Amino acid sequence: MNHHLFGEFTSIPSKQWKNKIQYELNGANYNETLVWESLEGIKVRPFYSADESQPLPIATQNTQWRIVHTIYIQDIAKSISNAKTALQKGSEVIYFTLATADLDVIPLFDALPREVTYFLRASFLDQVYMERVAQWAIQHQYTLHLLVDPIYQLVTDGNWFHNINQDFAIVHALTHQYATVNLTIDTKAYQQAGATIVQQVAYACNHFNEYLSRVTTQGQPIFVEVAMGSNYFFEIAKLKALRLLFDLIAQEYQAPQGVVRIISLPTKRNKTLYGASINALRTTTECMSAILGGADFVGNLPYDALYRKENYASQQIARNQLLTLKKDSDFQAVDNLTAGAYYIEELTKQIAEKALEIIKQIEKADGLITSFHEGTIQRKIEEAAAKEQQLFQTQKEILVGTNLQANPNEKIQAQLELFPFVKQKPRKTLIAPIIEKRLAESYEQHRLTEENN
């Protein structure tokens, strides 16, 4: 069988294509008319070709991605029931979030199947508690990953769990002794606070570098949690750029290649209260970007997650979106799905190059933690968020159903079960924390006020 389907056609150089396009523009400026610039400063051309692109050494295992279901543990019995239902309905991995050490999670895992992969992310750093869970998991042969990320705690809360020395001492002790305890780099806050894609990649890499320079592990996987936005091709390239730069950093520390595992979840930044059903369309493309970009674990966000408590109906819709992508759309058919896509390859290269510039600047300034203490990163994210907010206000960034084609008769007040806006409690902190904020918040607050009048 001849696989060279277009071998009989002569290749047309990109310069010839550009000349033809320039002719068709009837004198209009090519760069001004057809080349646009993203928030990241990346200039996007109208076409890309093989003679201007070089393959990047990034291998993605698209055949291996798994569907993740997230559960916030409040009641052990309900969490067991929720996890069993999710597994029966097609989820493959369960990601638990635990807020307090007052709950004993061992009975939870003991009631669930041993052959499933589990994540446990605690909102505290208690060495005794985690050692007990890790020992139990090893003894009973459970695939349980205890995720620890004290830098995320500092970034989002403004304070360490305890203090910098104690936090890193605990993390070092846990990861050095237990293979089931994994360093985690949670980058979701950067995206959900308004950082550009280039900033997200750069800060993730500096985050990674801080851990490799401070913590010794047994070579177990390091997990990166990523929030996926709606800029479809850019988000694919974001994950590929992350892998490329993470491998380069790992080489410097003689860490194993491919040590990073990516956990993706759709962002909350572009989600809305009004026209909430459209959130399901947004999350579908965001999950597609995650899969094509090479995420290892892909979770979804129910369309009503902003304002309703966990409920079976919306969770099932979210899970079915992933099942459709995996089972019916063949998004797991082959590895390296985007290899050879010139546009994505070029985006990946530019994102990585621009991120590398930021990485070097931060490392020259003594690293990520120091930059947060000096407020440099917070200011950069605020500037990027302000630019995006302005685009939203002027309808240059569209959220259908919110700042375009909104339904003026829609009422949402009676359906609110959760507070959907930024919560801030003024208190003393070591650094100014990163505050996650959705684009539509001020618009929605205004509409809710009108509902009440």
PDB file of C-alpha atoms in Angstrom, residues 169-307:
ATOM      1  CA  ALA A 169      11.548  19.268  55.497  1.00  0.00           C
ATOM      2  CA  ILE A 170       8.220  17.407  55.671  1.00  0.00           C
ATOM      3  CA  VAL A 171       7.956  17.107  51.889  1.00  0.00           C
ATOM      4  CA  HIS A 172      11.550  15.882  51.609  1.00  0.00           C
ATOM      5  CA  ALA A 173      11.005  13.277  54.329  1.00  0.00           C
ATOM      6  CA  LEU A 174       7.772  12.014  52.769  1.00  0.00           C
ATOM      7  CA  THR A 175       8.931  11.831  49.155  1.00  0.00           C
ATOM      8  CA  HIS A 176      12.281  10.313  50.121  1.00  0.00           C
ATOM      9  CA  GLN A 177      10.693   7.574  52.214  1.00  0.00           C
ATOM     10  CA  TYR A 178       7.451   6.796  50.366  1.00  0.00           C
ATOM     11  CA  ALA A 179       7.122   6.260  46.626  1.00  0.00           C
ATOM     12  CA  THR A 180       3.390   6.891  46.963  1.00  0.00           C
ATOM     13  CA  VAL A 181       3.973  10.547  47.956  1.00  0.00           C
ATOM     14  CA  ASN A 182       4.375  12.735  44.875  1.00  0.00           C
ATOM     15  CA  LEU A 183       5.547  16.277  44.326  1.00  0.00           C
ATOM     16  CA  THR A 184       2.835  18.264  42.600  1.00  0.00           C
ATOM     17  CA  ILE A 185       3.015  21.470  40.602  1.00  0.00           C
ATOM     18  CA  ASP A 186      -0.449  22.997  40.611  1.00  0.00           C
ATOM     19  CA  THR A 187      -0.538  25.694  37.936  1.00  0.00           C
ATOM     20  CA  LYS A 188      -4.324  26.170  37.816  1.00  0.00           C
ATOM     21  CA  ALA A 189      -4.227  29.334  39.922  1.00  0.00           C
ATOM     22  CA  TYR A 190      -1.969  31.080  37.411  1.00  0.00           C
ATOM     23  CA  GLN A 191      -4.423  30.507  34.570  1.00  0.00           C
ATOM     24  CA  GLN A 192      -7.537  31.243  36.614  1.00  0.00           C
ATOM     25  CA  ALA A 193      -6.080  34.519  37.852  1.00  0.00           C
ATOM     26  CA  GLY A 194      -5.501  35.698  34.272  1.00  0.00           C
ATOM     27  CA  ALA A 195      -1.886  34.788  33.452  1.00  0.00           C
ATOM     28  CA  THR A 196      -1.070  34.418  29.768  1.00  0.00           C
ATOM     29  CA  ILE A 197      -0.200  31.005  28.368  1.00  0.00           C
ATOM     30  CA  VAL A 198       3.489  31.961  28.204  1.00  0.00           C
ATOM     31  CA  GLN A 199       3.410  33.072  31.847  1.00  0.00           C
ATOM     32  CA  GLN A 200       1.679  29.857  32.893  1.00  0.00           C
ATOM     33  CA  VAL A 201       4.362  27.740  31.239  1.00  0.00           C
ATOM     34  CA  ALA A 202       7.179  29.851  32.672  1.00  0.00           C
ATOM     35  CA  TYR A 203       5.871  29.876  36.249  1.00  0.00           C
ATOM     36  CA  ALA A 204       5.212  26.129  36.083  1.00  0.00           C
ATOM     37  CA  CYS A 205       8.838  25.573  35.066  1.00  0.00           C
ATOM     38  CA  ASN A 206      10.168  27.836  37.836  1.00  0.00           C
ATOM     39  CA  HIS A 207       7.864  25.968  40.233  1.00  0.00           C
ATOM     40  CA  PHE A 208       9.375  22.694  38.988  1.00  0.00           C
ATOM     41  CA  ASN A 209      12.905  24.035  39.346  1.00  0.00           C
ATOM     42  CA  GLU A 210      12.277  25.095  42.959  1.00  0.00           C
ATOM     43  CA  TYR A 211      11.297  21.555  43.872  1.00  0.00           C
ATOM     44  CA  LEU A 212      14.144  19.819  42.065  1.00  0.00           C
ATOM     45  CA  SER A 213      16.637  22.141  43.757  1.00  0.00           C
ATOM     46  CA  ARG A 214      15.176  21.613  47.250  1.00  0.00           C
ATOM     47  CA  VAL A 215      13.700  18.101  47.421  1.00  0.00           C
ATOM     48  CA  THR A 216      15.178  14.652  46.790  1.00  0.00           C
ATOM     49  CA  THR A 217      12.737  11.986  45.620  1.00  0.00           C
ATOM     50  CA  GLN A 218      12.967   8.301  44.747  1.00  0.00           C
ATOM     51  CA  GLY A 219      12.373   9.039  41.075  1.00  0.00           C
ATOM     52  CA  GLN A 220       8.597   8.757  41.404  1.00  0.00           C
ATOM     53  CA  PRO A 221       6.409  10.721  38.951  1.00  0.00           C
ATOM     54  CA  ILE A 222       5.901  14.445  39.492  1.00  0.00           C
ATOM     55  CA  PHE A 223       2.363  15.579  38.730  1.00  0.00           C
ATOM     56  CA  VAL A 224       1.515  18.875  37.045  1.00  0.00           C
ATOM     57  CA  GLU A 225      -2.042  20.150  37.385  1.00  0.00           C
ATOM     58  CA  VAL A 226      -3.111  22.394  34.528  1.00  0.00           C
ATOM     59  CA  ALA A 227      -6.231  24.481  33.878  1.00  0.00           C
ATOM     60  CA  MET A 228      -7.161  24.439  30.193  1.00  0.00           C
ATOM     61  CA  GLY A 229      -8.489  27.579  28.518  1.00  0.00           C
ATOM     62  CA  SER A 230     -10.527  27.984  25.354  1.00  0.00           C
ATOM     63  CA  ASN A 231      -7.798  29.114  22.926  1.00  0.00           C
ATOM     64  CA  TYR A 232      -7.873  25.702  21.282  1.00  0.00           C
ATOM     65  CA  PHE A 233      -4.560  25.409  19.405  1.00  0.00           C
ATOM     66  CA  PHE A 234      -2.632  27.558  21.878  1.00  0.00           C
ATOM     67  CA  GLU A 235      -3.735  25.283  24.735  1.00  0.00           C
ATOM     68  CA  ILE A 236      -2.548  22.206  22.844  1.00  0.00           C
ATOM     69  CA  ALA A 237       0.797  23.916  22.313  1.00  0.00           C
ATOM     70  CA  LYS A 238       0.895  24.924  25.994  1.00  0.00           C
ATOM     71  CA  LEU A 239       1.030  21.316  27.156  1.00  0.00           C
ATOM     72  CA  LYS A 240       3.612  20.388  24.522  1.00  0.00           C
ATOM     73  CA  ALA A 241       5.782  23.361  25.534  1.00  0.00           C
ATOM     74  CA  LEU A 242       5.477  22.308  29.179  1.00  0.00           C
ATOM     75  CA  ARG A 243       6.768  18.824  28.385  1.00  0.00           C
ATOM     76  CA  LEU A 244       9.595  20.199  26.266  1.00  0.00           C
ATOM     77  CA  LEU A 245      10.839  22.589  28.960  1.00  0.00           C
ATOM     78  CA  PHE A 246      10.276  20.180  31.838  1.00  0.00           C
ATOM     79  CA  ASP A 247      12.473  17.617  30.118  1.00  0.00           C
ATOM     80  CA  LEU A 248      15.209  20.246  29.664  1.00  0.00           C
ATOM     81  CA  ILE A 249      15.060  21.195  33.351  1.00  0.00           C
ATOM     82  CA  ALA A 250      15.014  17.547  34.429  1.00  0.00           C
ATOM     83  CA  GLN A 251      18.199  16.939  32.409  1.00  0.00           C
ATOM     84  CA  GLU A 252      20.006  19.613  34.419  1.00  0.00           C
ATOM     85  CA  TYR A 253      19.231  17.699  37.625  1.00  0.00           C
ATOM     86  CA  GLN A 254      19.866  14.306  36.009  1.00  0.00           C
ATOM     87  CA  ALA A 255      16.260  13.387  36.728  1.00  0.00           C
ATOM     88  CA  PRO A 256      14.621  10.696  34.573  1.00  0.00           C
ATOM     89  CA  GLN A 257      13.090  11.818  31.272  1.00  0.00           C
ATOM     90  CA  GLY A 258       9.322  11.663  31.190  1.00  0.00           C
ATOM     91  CA  VAL A 259       9.078  12.015  34.963  1.00  0.00           C
ATOM     92  CA  VAL A 260       6.189  14.472  34.595  1.00  0.00           C
ATOM     93  CA  ARG A 261       2.527  13.428  34.477  1.00  0.00           C
ATOM     94  CA  ILE A 262      -0.082  16.025  33.499  1.00  0.00           C
ATOM     95  CA  ILE A 263      -3.504  16.246  35.153  1.00  0.00           C
ATOM     96  CA  SER A 264      -5.808  18.612  33.283  1.00  0.00           C
ATOM     97  CA  LEU A 265      -9.101  20.251  34.190  1.00  0.00           C
ATOM     98  CA  PRO A 266     -11.073  22.952  32.336  1.00  0.00           C
ATOM     99  CA  THR A 267     -10.574  26.460  33.667  1.00  0.00           C
ATOM    100  CA  LYS A 268     -13.209  28.335  35.657  1.00  0.00           C
ATOM    101  CA  ARG A 269     -12.058  31.696  34.305  1.00  0.00           C
ATOM    102  CA  ASN A 270     -14.320  31.683  31.241  1.00  0.00           C
ATOM    103  CA  LYS A 271     -17.271  29.915  32.843  1.00  0.00           C
ATOM    104  CA  THR A 272     -20.538  31.773  33.436  1.00  0.00           C
ATOM    105  CA  LEU A 273     -23.667  31.760  35.583  1.00  0.00           C
ATOM    106  CA  TYR A 274     -25.948  33.029  32.836  1.00  0.00           C
ATOM    107  CA  GLY A 275     -26.173  30.778  29.806  1.00  0.00           C
ATOM    108  CA  ALA A 276     -24.508  28.081  31.898  1.00  0.00           C
ATOM    109  CA  SER A 277     -25.348  25.316  29.430  1.00  0.00           C
ATOM    110  CA  ILE A 278     -22.781  26.904  27.090  1.00  0.00           C
ATOM    111  CA  ASN A 279     -20.148  25.966  29.689  1.00  0.00           C
ATOM    112  CA  ALA A 280     -20.501  22.383  28.450  1.00  0.00           C
ATOM    113  CA  LEU A 281     -19.393  23.475  24.975  1.00  0.00           C
ATOM    114  CA  ARG A 282     -16.423  25.329  26.440  1.00  0.00           C
ATOM    115  CA  THR A 283     -15.335  22.373  28.537  1.00  0.00           C
ATOM    116  CA  THR A 284     -15.580  20.037  25.534  1.00  0.00           C
ATOM    117  CA  THR A 285     -13.025  21.988  23.497  1.00  0.00           C
ATOM    118  CA  GLU A 286     -10.837  22.428  26.589  1.00  0.00           C
ATOM    119  CA  CYS A 287     -10.796  18.681  27.188  1.00  0.00           C
ATOM    120  CA  MET A 288     -10.000  18.140  23.505  1.00  0.00           C
ATOM    121  CA  SER A 289      -7.014  20.502  23.814  1.00  0.00           C
ATOM    122  CA  ALA A 290      -5.840  18.585  26.873  1.00  0.00           C
ATOM    123  CA  ILE A 291      -6.024  15.229  25.099  1.00  0.00           C
ATOM    124  CA  LEU A 292      -4.337  16.450  21.919  1.00  0.00           C
ATOM    125  CA  GLY A 293      -1.687  18.228  23.972  1.00  0.00           C
ATOM    126  CA  GLY A 294      -0.801  14.995  25.717  1.00  0.00           C
ATOM    127  CA  ALA A 295      -2.390  15.165  29.173  1.00  0.00           C
ATOM    128  CA  ASP A 296      -2.130  11.862  31.040  1.00  0.00           C
ATOM    129  CA  PHE A 297      -5.243  12.389  33.160  1.00  0.00           C
ATOM    130  CA  VAL A 298      -8.210  14.428  31.952  1.00  0.00           C
ATOM    131  CA  GLY A 299     -10.960  15.601  34.270  1.00  0.00           C
ATOM    132  CA  ASN A 300     -14.013  17.687  33.428  1.00  0.00           C
ATOM    133  CA  LEU A 301     -15.981  20.462  35.078  1.00  0.00           C
ATOM    134  CA  PRO A 302     -19.784  20.151  35.338  1.00  0.00           C
ATOM    135  CA  TYR A 303     -21.519  22.994  33.524  1.00  0.00           C
ATOM    136  CA  ASP A 304     -23.177  24.193  36.764  1.00  0.00           C
ATOM    137  CA  ALA A 305     -20.148  23.750  39.058  1.00  0.00           C
ATOM    138  CA  LEU A 306     -19.991  27.494  39.786  1.00  0.00           C
ATOM    139  CA  TYR A 307     -23.330  27.742  41.531  1.00  0.00           C
TER     140      TYR A 307
END
